[in-house]
């Protein structure tokens, strides 16, 4: 395992004025589209940015900006809701997409730096990396009308470039983001239409409302949740931790040693989430008697009856939780923790659980309530490995060599991400990278714990 420092380099960009790219063909879709219950979850009203990094291709003399501008215009013929604006309904306060045909903000920037000097943004400081994406800072209380999608293409002196997307989580989840960017690059490559046709059908995931009060997640343990001496704070740092395939195998093998036999194998996510959760708890010095919670997002596209169509790009996941006291977490074996994670994931596939989650989310929106207690011990580890790359994105510059998700929301200190590693490091093939955000002092502890675990399981003293 390796964790890498992020260079804070001067990244001065020359930006052209923002333009609005409209659909290539006139659409007669003058309508207001409702969103699903999952789309309307209060925690989903946040802009997420993703940076796709492309190396130079000296054999390709085309201009990526021109290709992407044209492709975006063609994309909006198929994904016309993205050229609308998000507003709140006056009747129930829920989000809706109003198609106004204004288009999507498109920005072009240039840099005098080479991408190699930034290590293809692998270790770039978050605040610097945010310059490569459209502005994702939105005051949701005062801004009642905003674009769900924006793009920025940044060209570098080496001939390489980045595509920075900003998409609201209220319109699509990670799978949906990947589907959209894949369609964009397909059109940029010369296809006349996306290979996967977009499907709206948000009514498929709308919960039934009743008169019962909403159950606020975490309210049953409010006041019992663990606290950290490092939180709250604004001094938060990010680390990228590379975990090679061989190390993952050793982690899984260690579970076999903990148990005489395994009835079923554990996934990479189940093993990694168990380790990272435990090490994060130690790093934050959570109080032993407090409760810590691991949140897991589980995709439900394939478990609905009938399954959601392939082109559905709205939110289609359910959160499940594993609760332990900090002391229980510390004393539990990785096998025991991973077993709890696996069991929790299976819960999300139950029809009754999905229906109750949808209904309860509707209740919470109606009652306008959400958890506001101390959340130091809450940790979400999201898995982007199978949604970050929907398919080939080669439109003349080969596949992107790196992908970097970003967000500005303060609560990201409670979120970690598991991604595929950069394609530039061949030694990481089959491995993963974990992106963690923690208070600066806690990150020092976290890295120390990671090094200790490395020595324990892999016998590496370096």
GROMACS .gro file of C-alpha atoms in nm:
model
  462
    1UNK     CA    1   0.000   0.000   0.000
    2UNK     CA    2   0.118   0.352  -0.068
    3UNK     CA    3  -0.018   0.694   0.011
    4UNK     CA    4   0.098   0.991  -0.185
    5UNK     CA    5   0.132   1.360  -0.113
    6UNK     CA    6  -0.049   1.607  -0.332
    7UNK     CA    7   0.168   1.878  -0.484
    8UNK     CA    8   0.022   2.225  -0.453
    9UNK     CA    9   0.136   2.368  -0.784
   10UNK     CA   10   0.042   2.696  -0.950
   11UNK     CA   11  -0.230   2.607  -1.198
   12UNK     CA   12  -0.304   2.931  -1.377
   13UNK     CA   13  -0.573   2.888  -1.638
   14UNK     CA   14  -0.680   3.118  -1.915
   15UNK     CA   15  -1.054   3.080  -1.945
   16UNK     CA   16  -1.285   3.184  -2.225
   17UNK     CA   17  -1.633   3.316  -2.145
   18UNK     CA   18  -1.889   3.047  -2.060
   19UNK     CA   19  -2.118   2.961  -2.349
   20UNK     CA   20  -2.448   2.776  -2.350
   21UNK     CA   21  -2.457   2.474  -2.579
   22UNK     CA   22  -2.808   2.398  -2.700
   23UNK     CA   23  -2.952   2.078  -2.849
   24UNK     CA   24  -2.847   2.025  -3.213
   25UNK     CA   25  -3.210   1.981  -3.312
   26UNK     CA   26  -3.517   2.167  -3.194
   27UNK     CA   27  -3.711   1.963  -2.944
   28UNK     CA   28  -4.080   2.022  -2.883
   29UNK     CA   29  -4.043   1.898  -2.526
   30UNK     CA   30  -4.175   2.200  -2.342
   31UNK     CA   31  -4.249   2.021  -2.019
   32UNK     CA   32  -4.179   1.982  -1.651
   33UNK     CA   33  -4.032   1.650  -1.543
   34UNK     CA   34  -4.078   1.507  -1.196
   35UNK     CA   35  -3.795   1.329  -1.021
   36UNK     CA   36  -3.803   1.008  -0.821
   37UNK     CA   37  -3.813   0.976  -0.445
   38UNK     CA   38  -3.446   0.876  -0.442
   39UNK     CA   39  -3.355   1.176  -0.660
   40UNK     CA   40  -3.532   1.401  -0.413
   41UNK     CA   41  -3.345   1.269  -0.110
   42UNK     CA   42  -3.221   1.583   0.069
   43UNK     CA   43  -2.865   1.448   0.073
   44UNK     CA   44  -2.864   1.422  -0.307
   45UNK     CA   45  -2.902   1.793  -0.370
   46UNK     CA   46  -2.531   1.844  -0.422
   47UNK     CA   47  -2.311   1.895  -0.728
   48UNK     CA   48  -2.051   1.629  -0.790
   49UNK     CA   49  -1.761   1.689  -1.025
   50UNK     CA   50  -1.555   1.434  -1.215
   51UNK     CA   51  -1.233   1.492  -1.406
   52UNK     CA   52  -1.139   1.263  -1.695
   53UNK     CA   53  -0.774   1.288  -1.797
   54UNK     CA   54  -0.660   1.224  -2.156
   55UNK     CA   55  -0.298   1.203  -2.268
   56UNK     CA   56  -0.182   1.371  -2.589
   57UNK     CA   57  -0.213   1.180  -2.916
   58UNK     CA   58   0.033   1.333  -3.163
   59UNK     CA   59  -0.129   1.141  -3.451
   60UNK     CA   60  -0.463   1.311  -3.391
   61UNK     CA   61  -0.477   1.663  -3.531
   62UNK     CA   62  -0.842   1.722  -3.439
   63UNK     CA   63  -0.942   1.977  -3.178
   64UNK     CA   64  -1.101   1.801  -2.878
   65UNK     CA   65  -1.288   2.118  -2.782
   66UNK     CA   66  -1.468   2.138  -3.117
   67UNK     CA   67  -1.551   1.766  -3.111
   68UNK     CA   68  -1.687   1.781  -2.755
   69UNK     CA   69  -1.888   2.100  -2.815
   70UNK     CA   70  -2.056   1.941  -3.117
   71UNK     CA   71  -2.104   1.611  -2.932
   72UNK     CA   72  -2.262   1.789  -2.634
   73UNK     CA   73  -2.510   1.957  -2.868
   74UNK     CA   74  -2.599   1.618  -3.016
   75UNK     CA   75  -2.614   1.457  -2.672
   76UNK     CA   76  -2.879   1.705  -2.560
   77UNK     CA   77  -3.112   1.585  -2.836
   78UNK     CA   78  -3.126   1.251  -2.655
   79UNK     CA   79  -3.071   1.376  -2.300
   80UNK     CA   80  -3.282   1.688  -2.342
   81UNK     CA   81  -3.372   1.713  -1.969
   82UNK     CA   82  -3.009   1.808  -1.901
   83UNK     CA   83  -3.055   2.131  -2.094
   84UNK     CA   84  -3.332   2.234  -1.855
   85UNK     CA   85  -3.304   2.375  -1.504
   86UNK     CA   86  -3.374   2.235  -1.159
   87UNK     CA   87  -3.648   2.409  -0.965
   88UNK     CA   88  -3.863   2.332  -0.665
   89UNK     CA   89  -4.234   2.273  -0.705
   90UNK     CA   90  -4.449   2.540  -0.543
   91UNK     CA   91  -4.704   2.277  -0.442
   92UNK     CA   92  -4.487   2.026  -0.256
   93UNK     CA   93  -4.137   2.172  -0.257
   94UNK     CA   94  -3.990   1.874  -0.442
   95UNK     CA   95  -3.732   1.911  -0.716
   96UNK     CA   96  -3.837   1.907  -1.078
   97UNK     CA   97  -3.664   1.963  -1.410
   98UNK     CA   98  -3.813   2.240  -1.617
   99UNK     CA   99  -3.714   2.215  -1.980
  100UNK     CA  100  -3.636   2.567  -2.100
  101UNK     CA  101  -3.402   2.481  -2.386
  102UNK     CA  102  -3.135   2.718  -2.258
  103UNK     CA  103  -2.859   2.465  -2.303
  104UNK     CA  104  -2.566   2.349  -2.092
  105UNK     CA  105  -2.284   2.577  -1.967
  106UNK     CA  106  -1.964   2.492  -2.158
  107UNK     CA  107  -1.629   2.641  -2.067
  108UNK     CA  108  -1.286   2.617  -2.232
  109UNK     CA  109  -0.960   2.675  -2.046
  110UNK     CA  110  -0.592   2.646  -2.133
  111UNK     CA  111  -0.282   2.588  -1.921
  112UNK     CA  112   0.089   2.635  -1.994
  113UNK     CA  113   0.170   2.328  -1.784
  114UNK     CA  114   0.215   1.968  -1.900
  115UNK     CA  115  -0.016   1.708  -1.747
  116UNK     CA  116   0.290   1.503  -1.651
  117UNK     CA  117   0.400   1.784  -1.415
  118UNK     CA  118   0.069   1.733  -1.233
  119UNK     CA  119   0.111   1.353  -1.236
  120UNK     CA  120  -0.203   1.349  -1.449
  121UNK     CA  121  -0.388   1.504  -1.149
  122UNK     CA  122  -0.343   1.183  -0.948
  123UNK     CA  123  -0.214   1.365  -0.642
  124UNK     CA  124  -0.331   1.718  -0.711
  125UNK     CA  125  -0.467   1.911  -0.413
  126UNK     CA  126  -0.847   1.922  -0.417
  127UNK     CA  127  -0.868   2.300  -0.422
  128UNK     CA  128  -0.635   2.310  -0.723
  129UNK     CA  129  -0.816   2.025  -0.901
  130UNK     CA  130  -1.145   2.214  -0.865
  131UNK     CA  131  -1.014   2.467  -1.117
  132UNK     CA  132  -1.049   2.195  -1.381
  133UNK     CA  133  -1.425   2.162  -1.336
  134UNK     CA  134  -1.718   2.404  -1.359
  135UNK     CA  135  -1.815   2.585  -1.040
  136UNK     CA  136  -1.997   2.343  -0.810
  137UNK     CA  137  -2.064   2.590  -0.530
  138UNK     CA  138  -2.439   2.651  -0.524
  139UNK     CA  139  -2.637   2.820  -0.250
  140UNK     CA  140  -2.935   2.588  -0.257
  141UNK     CA  141  -3.142   2.800  -0.020
  142UNK     CA  142  -3.131   3.113  -0.235
  143UNK     CA  143  -3.065   2.959  -0.577
  144UNK     CA  144  -3.394   2.801  -0.675
  145UNK     CA  145  -3.310   2.759  -1.042
  146UNK     CA  146  -2.983   2.610  -1.165
  147UNK     CA  147  -2.833   2.396  -1.442
  148UNK     CA  148  -2.807   2.024  -1.363
  149UNK     CA  149  -2.502   1.981  -1.589
  150UNK     CA  150  -2.198   2.187  -1.686
  151UNK     CA  151  -1.876   2.098  -1.870
  152UNK     CA  152  -1.523   2.237  -1.882
  153UNK     CA  153  -1.249   2.127  -2.123
  154UNK     CA  154  -0.897   2.225  -2.018
  155UNK     CA  155  -0.617   2.198  -2.275
  156UNK     CA  156  -0.256   2.156  -2.158
  157UNK     CA  157   0.070   2.249  -2.329
  158UNK     CA  158   0.160   1.882  -2.382
  159UNK     CA  159  -0.144   1.828  -2.604
  160UNK     CA  160  -0.335   1.641  -2.338
  161UNK     CA  161  -0.658   1.767  -2.188
  162UNK     CA  162  -0.915   1.708  -1.918
  163UNK     CA  163  -1.293   1.693  -1.935
  164UNK     CA  164  -1.445   1.828  -1.616
  165UNK     CA  165  -1.812   1.755  -1.555
  166UNK     CA  166  -2.039   1.896  -1.286
  167UNK     CA  167  -2.363   1.705  -1.242
  168UNK     CA  168  -2.619   1.728  -0.968
  169UNK     CA  169  -2.667   1.408  -0.772
  170UNK     CA  170  -3.040   1.485  -0.778
  171UNK     CA  171  -3.059   1.391  -1.146
  172UNK     CA  172  -2.825   1.091  -1.167
  173UNK     CA  173  -2.612   0.861  -0.957
  174UNK     CA  174  -2.258   0.746  -1.040
  175UNK     CA  175  -2.386   0.491  -1.289
  176UNK     CA  176  -2.589   0.763  -1.460
  177UNK     CA  177  -2.289   0.997  -1.475
  178UNK     CA  178  -2.085   0.724  -1.642
  179UNK     CA  179  -2.365   0.654  -1.890
  180UNK     CA  180  -2.385   1.022  -1.988
  181UNK     CA  181  -2.011   1.078  -2.031
  182UNK     CA  182  -1.985   0.753  -2.231
  183UNK     CA  183  -2.262   0.873  -2.464
  184UNK     CA  184  -2.083   1.210  -2.501
  185UNK     CA  185  -1.756   1.048  -2.609
  186UNK     CA  186  -1.939   0.807  -2.841
  187UNK     CA  187  -2.089   1.103  -3.025
  188UNK     CA  188  -1.754   1.282  -3.025
  189UNK     CA  189  -1.607   0.971  -3.190
  190UNK     CA  190  -1.854   1.008  -3.477
  191UNK     CA  191  -2.150   0.790  -3.383
  192UNK     CA  192  -2.487   0.928  -3.483
  193UNK     CA  193  -2.659   0.827  -3.160
  194UNK     CA  194  -2.568   0.674  -2.821
  195UNK     CA  195  -2.546   0.296  -2.808
  196UNK     CA  196  -2.757   0.305  -2.490
  197UNK     CA  197  -3.078   0.505  -2.525
  198UNK     CA  198  -3.159   0.718  -2.219
  199UNK     CA  199  -3.470   0.631  -2.022
  200UNK     CA  200  -3.645   0.867  -1.777
  201UNK     CA  201  -3.913   0.656  -1.597
  202UNK     CA  202  -3.854   0.824  -1.261
  203UNK     CA  203  -4.202   0.718  -1.154
  204UNK     CA  204  -4.063   0.365  -1.108
  205UNK     CA  205  -3.893   0.477  -0.786
  206UNK     CA  206  -4.156   0.695  -0.620
  207UNK     CA  207  -4.261   0.591  -0.271
  208UNK     CA  208  -4.618   0.572  -0.146
  209UNK     CA  209  -4.694   0.841   0.110
  210UNK     CA  210  -4.893   0.776   0.429
  211UNK     CA  211  -4.976   0.960   0.750
  212UNK     CA  212  -4.698   0.809   0.958
  213UNK     CA  213  -4.418   1.036   1.078
  214UNK     CA  214  -4.082   1.000   0.906
  215UNK     CA  215  -3.812   0.796   1.076
  216UNK     CA  216  -3.498   1.007   1.070
  217UNK     CA  217  -3.196   0.782   1.002
  218UNK     CA  218  -2.976   0.783   1.309
  219UNK     CA  219  -3.240   0.930   1.540
  220UNK     CA  220  -3.259   0.607   1.741
  221UNK     CA  221  -2.894   0.653   1.840
  222UNK     CA  222  -2.889   1.032   1.859
  223UNK     CA  223  -2.679   1.127   2.159
  224UNK     CA  224  -2.509   0.788   2.154
  225UNK     CA  225  -2.296   0.843   1.844
  226UNK     CA  226  -1.921   0.852   1.890
  227UNK     CA  227  -1.736   1.183   1.898
  228UNK     CA  228  -1.386   1.278   1.790
  229UNK     CA  229  -1.154   1.539   1.945
  230UNK     CA  230  -1.056   1.635   1.589
  231UNK     CA  231  -1.408   1.733   1.481
  232UNK     CA  232  -1.557   1.966   1.382
  233UNK     CA  233  -1.284   2.137   1.180
  234UNK     CA  234  -1.228   2.305   0.846
  235UNK     CA  235  -0.867   2.184   0.830
  236UNK     CA  236  -0.937   1.875   0.621
  237UNK     CA  237  -0.686   1.701   0.396
  238UNK     CA  238  -0.720   1.435   0.126
  239UNK     CA  239  -0.500   1.132   0.069
  240UNK     CA  240  -0.491   0.887  -0.221
  241UNK     CA  241  -0.399   0.539  -0.098
  242UNK     CA  242  -0.296   0.281  -0.358
  243UNK     CA  243  -0.361  -0.083  -0.273
  244UNK     CA  244  -0.206  -0.331  -0.521
  245UNK     CA  245  -0.386  -0.648  -0.626
  246UNK     CA  246  -0.139  -0.863  -0.432
  247UNK     CA  247  -0.214  -0.678  -0.110
  248UNK     CA  248  -0.588  -0.722  -0.161
  249UNK     CA  249  -0.535  -1.096  -0.203
  250UNK     CA  250  -0.335  -1.110   0.120
  251UNK     CA  251  -0.613  -0.921   0.301
  252UNK     CA  252  -0.867  -1.174   0.177
  253UNK     CA  253  -0.638  -1.466   0.263
  254UNK     CA  254  -0.613  -1.334   0.618
  255UNK     CA  255  -0.988  -1.392   0.657
  256UNK     CA  256  -0.944  -1.758   0.574
  257UNK     CA  257  -0.693  -1.783   0.859
  258UNK     CA  258  -0.948  -1.624   1.095
  259UNK     CA  259  -1.208  -1.885   1.010
  260UNK     CA  260  -1.168  -2.260   0.956
  261UNK     CA  261  -1.381  -2.241   0.644
  262UNK     CA  262  -1.575  -1.981   0.452
  263UNK     CA  263  -1.928  -2.060   0.341
  264UNK     CA  264  -1.904  -1.780   0.085
  265UNK     CA  265  -1.625  -1.556  -0.030
  266UNK     CA  266  -1.594  -1.187   0.049
  267UNK     CA  267  -1.580  -0.914  -0.212
  268UNK     CA  268  -1.296  -0.664  -0.228
  269UNK     CA  269  -1.534  -0.394  -0.105
  270UNK     CA  270  -1.647  -0.597   0.197
  271UNK     CA  271  -1.288  -0.658   0.304
  272UNK     CA  272  -1.156  -0.308   0.236
  273UNK     CA  273  -1.452  -0.132   0.400
  274UNK     CA  274  -1.398  -0.338   0.716
  275UNK     CA  275  -1.029  -0.245   0.738
  276UNK     CA  276  -1.073   0.120   0.649
  277UNK     CA  277  -1.366   0.164   0.888
  278UNK     CA  278  -1.164   0.024   1.177
  279UNK     CA  279  -0.852   0.229   1.097
  280UNK     CA  280  -1.055   0.547   1.053
  281UNK     CA  281  -1.214   0.495   1.393
  282UNK     CA  282  -0.870   0.466   1.551
  283UNK     CA  283  -0.736   0.769   1.364
  284UNK     CA  284  -1.025   0.988   1.480
  285UNK     CA  285  -0.983   0.864   1.839
  286UNK     CA  286  -1.357   0.802   1.869
  287UNK     CA  287  -1.476   0.744   2.225
  288UNK     CA  288  -1.500   0.366   2.292
  289UNK     CA  289  -1.857   0.365   2.423
  290UNK     CA  290  -1.993   0.573   2.137
  291UNK     CA  291  -2.160   0.419   1.832
  292UNK     CA  292  -1.995   0.429   1.491
  293UNK     CA  293  -2.184   0.359   1.169
  294UNK     CA  294  -2.067   0.234   0.830
  295UNK     CA  295  -2.299   0.340   0.549
  296UNK     CA  296  -2.305   0.132   0.231
  297UNK     CA  297  -2.474   0.236  -0.095
  298UNK     CA  298  -2.620  -0.069  -0.272
  299UNK     CA  299  -2.738  -0.058  -0.632
  300UNK     CA  300  -3.089  -0.192  -0.689
  301UNK     CA  301  -3.127  -0.162  -1.067
  302UNK     CA  302  -3.126  -0.538  -1.118
  303UNK     CA  303  -3.334  -0.637  -0.814
  304UNK     CA  304  -3.652  -0.446  -0.898
  305UNK     CA  305  -3.933  -0.639  -1.064
  306UNK     CA  306  -3.910  -0.579  -1.352
  307UNK     CA  307  -3.548  -0.452  -1.346
  308UNK     CA  308  -3.485  -0.093  -1.443
  309UNK     CA  309  -3.410  -0.054  -1.815
  310UNK     CA  310  -3.045  -0.028  -1.912
  311UNK     CA  311  -3.073   0.338  -2.009
  312UNK     CA  312  -3.214   0.453  -1.674
  313UNK     CA  313  -2.978   0.721  -1.542
  314UNK     CA  314  -3.152   0.838  -1.226
  315UNK     CA  315  -3.057   0.746  -0.871
  316UNK     CA  316  -3.103   0.374  -0.814
  317UNK     CA  317  -2.936   0.280  -0.490
  318UNK     CA  318  -3.040   0.222  -0.131
  319UNK     CA  319  -2.833   0.297   0.178
  320UNK     CA  320  -2.783   0.026   0.439
  321UNK     CA  321  -2.597   0.060   0.768
  322UNK     CA  322  -2.377  -0.139   1.002
  323UNK     CA  323  -2.379  -0.013   1.363
  324UNK     CA  324  -2.124  -0.101   1.632
  325UNK     CA  325  -1.986   0.068   1.937
  326UNK     CA  326  -1.630   0.183   1.884
  327UNK     CA  327  -1.516  -0.078   2.134
  328UNK     CA  328  -1.705  -0.354   1.947
  329UNK     CA  329  -1.551  -0.239   1.620
  330UNK     CA  330  -1.203  -0.245   1.771
  331UNK     CA  331  -1.247  -0.587   1.927
  332UNK     CA  332  -1.420  -0.748   1.627
  333UNK     CA  333  -1.218  -0.946   1.377
  334UNK     CA  334  -1.212  -0.837   1.014
  335UNK     CA  335  -1.400  -1.156   0.934
  336UNK     CA  336  -1.679  -1.056   1.173
  337UNK     CA  337  -1.702  -0.701   1.038
  338UNK     CA  338  -1.697  -0.813   0.674
  339UNK     CA  339  -1.973  -1.064   0.753
  340UNK     CA  340  -2.188  -0.782   0.892
  341UNK     CA  341  -2.124  -0.573   0.580
  342UNK     CA  342  -2.224  -0.862   0.354
  343UNK     CA  343  -2.542  -0.922   0.556
  344UNK     CA  344  -2.636  -0.552   0.542
  345UNK     CA  345  -2.592  -0.543   0.164
  346UNK     CA  346  -2.832  -0.834   0.124
  347UNK     CA  347  -3.097  -0.636   0.312
  348UNK     CA  348  -3.110  -0.382   0.027
  349UNK     CA  349  -3.229  -0.655  -0.211
  350UNK     CA  350  -3.544  -0.722  -0.010
  351UNK     CA  351  -3.860  -0.584  -0.169
  352UNK     CA  352  -4.006  -0.478   0.166
  353UNK     CA  353  -3.692  -0.289   0.264
  354UNK     CA  354  -3.684  -0.097  -0.065
  355UNK     CA  355  -4.053  -0.005  -0.039
  356UNK     CA  356  -4.013   0.113   0.320
  357UNK     CA  357  -3.707   0.322   0.232
  358UNK     CA  358  -3.897   0.494  -0.051
  359UNK     CA  359  -4.200   0.560   0.168
  360UNK     CA  360  -3.991   0.688   0.458
  361UNK     CA  361  -3.797   0.923   0.230
  362UNK     CA  362  -4.131   1.068   0.116
  363UNK     CA  363  -4.230   1.115   0.481
  364UNK     CA  364  -3.902   1.293   0.560
  365UNK     CA  365  -3.948   1.531   0.268
  366UNK     CA  366  -4.306   1.601   0.374
  367UNK     CA  367  -4.201   1.666   0.733
  368UNK     CA  368  -3.887   1.856   0.618
  369UNK     CA  369  -3.665   1.680   0.870
  370UNK     CA  370  -3.321   1.522   0.855
  371UNK     CA  371  -3.055   1.404   1.098
  372UNK     CA  372  -2.878   1.701   1.255
  373UNK     CA  373  -2.692   1.535   1.541
  374UNK     CA  374  -2.319   1.481   1.586
  375UNK     CA  375  -2.197   1.261   1.301
  376UNK     CA  376  -1.827   1.215   1.383
  377UNK     CA  377  -1.866   0.837   1.387
  378UNK     CA  378  -2.058   0.815   1.058
  379UNK     CA  379  -1.860   0.686   0.760
  380UNK     CA  380  -1.971   0.613   0.403
  381UNK     CA  381  -1.733   0.425   0.175
  382UNK     CA  382  -1.862   0.442  -0.183
  383UNK     CA  383  -1.746   0.208  -0.457
  384UNK     CA  384  -1.681   0.376  -0.792
  385UNK     CA  385  -1.489   0.093  -0.956
  386UNK     CA  386  -1.777  -0.042  -1.163
  387UNK     CA  387  -1.957   0.284  -1.236
  388UNK     CA  388  -1.675   0.523  -1.317
  389UNK     CA  389  -1.605   0.357  -1.653
  390UNK     CA  390  -1.925   0.273  -1.838
  391UNK     CA  391  -1.748   0.162  -2.155
  392UNK     CA  392  -1.494   0.283  -2.405
  393UNK     CA  393  -1.435   0.659  -2.395
  394UNK     CA  394  -1.182   0.664  -2.679
  395UNK     CA  395  -1.278   0.936  -2.924
  396UNK     CA  396  -0.933   0.984  -3.071
  397UNK     CA  397  -0.711   1.014  -2.764
  398UNK     CA  398  -0.731   0.656  -2.637
  399UNK     CA  399  -0.895   0.581  -2.303
  400UNK     CA  400  -0.863   0.833  -2.020
  401UNK     CA  401  -0.560   0.754  -1.806
  402UNK     CA  402  -0.718   0.877  -1.485
  403UNK     CA  403  -1.047   0.970  -1.324
  404UNK     CA  404  -1.090   1.199  -1.024
  405UNK     CA  405  -1.419   1.267  -0.842
  406UNK     CA  406  -1.454   1.590  -0.644
  407UNK     CA  407  -1.712   1.756  -0.423
  408UNK     CA  408  -1.726   2.069  -0.213
  409UNK     CA  409  -1.975   1.952   0.047
  410UNK     CA  410  -1.831   1.985   0.399
  411UNK     CA  411  -1.965   1.644   0.501
  412UNK     CA  412  -1.715   1.476   0.267
  413UNK     CA  413  -1.500   1.421   0.577
  414UNK     CA  414  -1.745   1.137   0.639
  415UNK     CA  415  -1.707   0.992   0.288
  416UNK     CA  416  -1.437   0.774   0.134
  417UNK     CA  417  -1.418   0.645  -0.223
  418UNK     CA  418  -1.287   0.326  -0.379
  419UNK     CA  419  -1.181   0.369  -0.742
  420UNK     CA  420  -0.985   0.195  -1.012
  421UNK     CA  421  -0.620   0.303  -1.011
  422UNK     CA  422  -0.457   0.529  -1.267
  423UNK     CA  423  -0.381   0.342  -1.588
  424UNK     CA  424  -0.033   0.494  -1.595
  425UNK     CA  425   0.091   0.275  -1.310
  426UNK     CA  426   0.116  -0.080  -1.446
  427UNK     CA  427   0.207  -0.215  -1.103
  428UNK     CA  428  -0.144  -0.120  -0.986
  429UNK     CA  429  -0.329  -0.331  -1.244
  430UNK     CA  430  -0.605  -0.516  -1.063
  431UNK     CA  431  -0.560  -0.299  -0.754
  432UNK     CA  432  -0.764  -0.011  -0.620
  433UNK     CA  433  -0.711   0.338  -0.488
  434UNK     CA  434  -0.893   0.468  -0.184
  435UNK     CA  435  -0.954   0.840  -0.147
  436UNK     CA  436  -0.993   0.953   0.214
  437UNK     CA  437  -1.069   1.293   0.368
  438UNK     CA  438  -0.988   1.350   0.735
  439UNK     CA  439  -0.888   1.631   0.973
  440UNK     CA  440  -0.516   1.698   0.924
  441UNK     CA  441  -0.406   1.555   1.260
  442UNK     CA  442  -0.631   1.252   1.220
  443UNK     CA  443  -0.485   1.185   0.876
  444UNK     CA  444  -0.139   1.156   1.034
  445UNK     CA  445  -0.284   0.889   1.265
  446UNK     CA  446  -0.464   0.717   0.977
  447UNK     CA  447  -0.144   0.689   0.772
  448UNK     CA  448   0.038   0.553   1.077
  449UNK     CA  449  -0.234   0.290   1.123
  450UNK     CA  450  -0.217   0.201   0.753
  451UNK     CA  451   0.159   0.152   0.780
  452UNK     CA  452   0.114  -0.070   1.086
  453UNK     CA  453  -0.145  -0.281   0.904
  454UNK     CA  454   0.085  -0.309   0.605
  455UNK     CA  455   0.361  -0.443   0.828
  456UNK     CA  456   0.126  -0.683   1.005
  457UNK     CA  457  -0.036  -0.839   0.698
  458UNK     CA  458   0.224  -0.793   0.429
  459UNK     CA  459   0.548  -0.803   0.630
  460UNK     CA  460   0.655  -0.476   0.468
  461UNK     CA  461   0.873  -0.261   0.690
  462UNK     CA  462   0.939   0.014   0.437
   0.00000   0.00000   0.00000
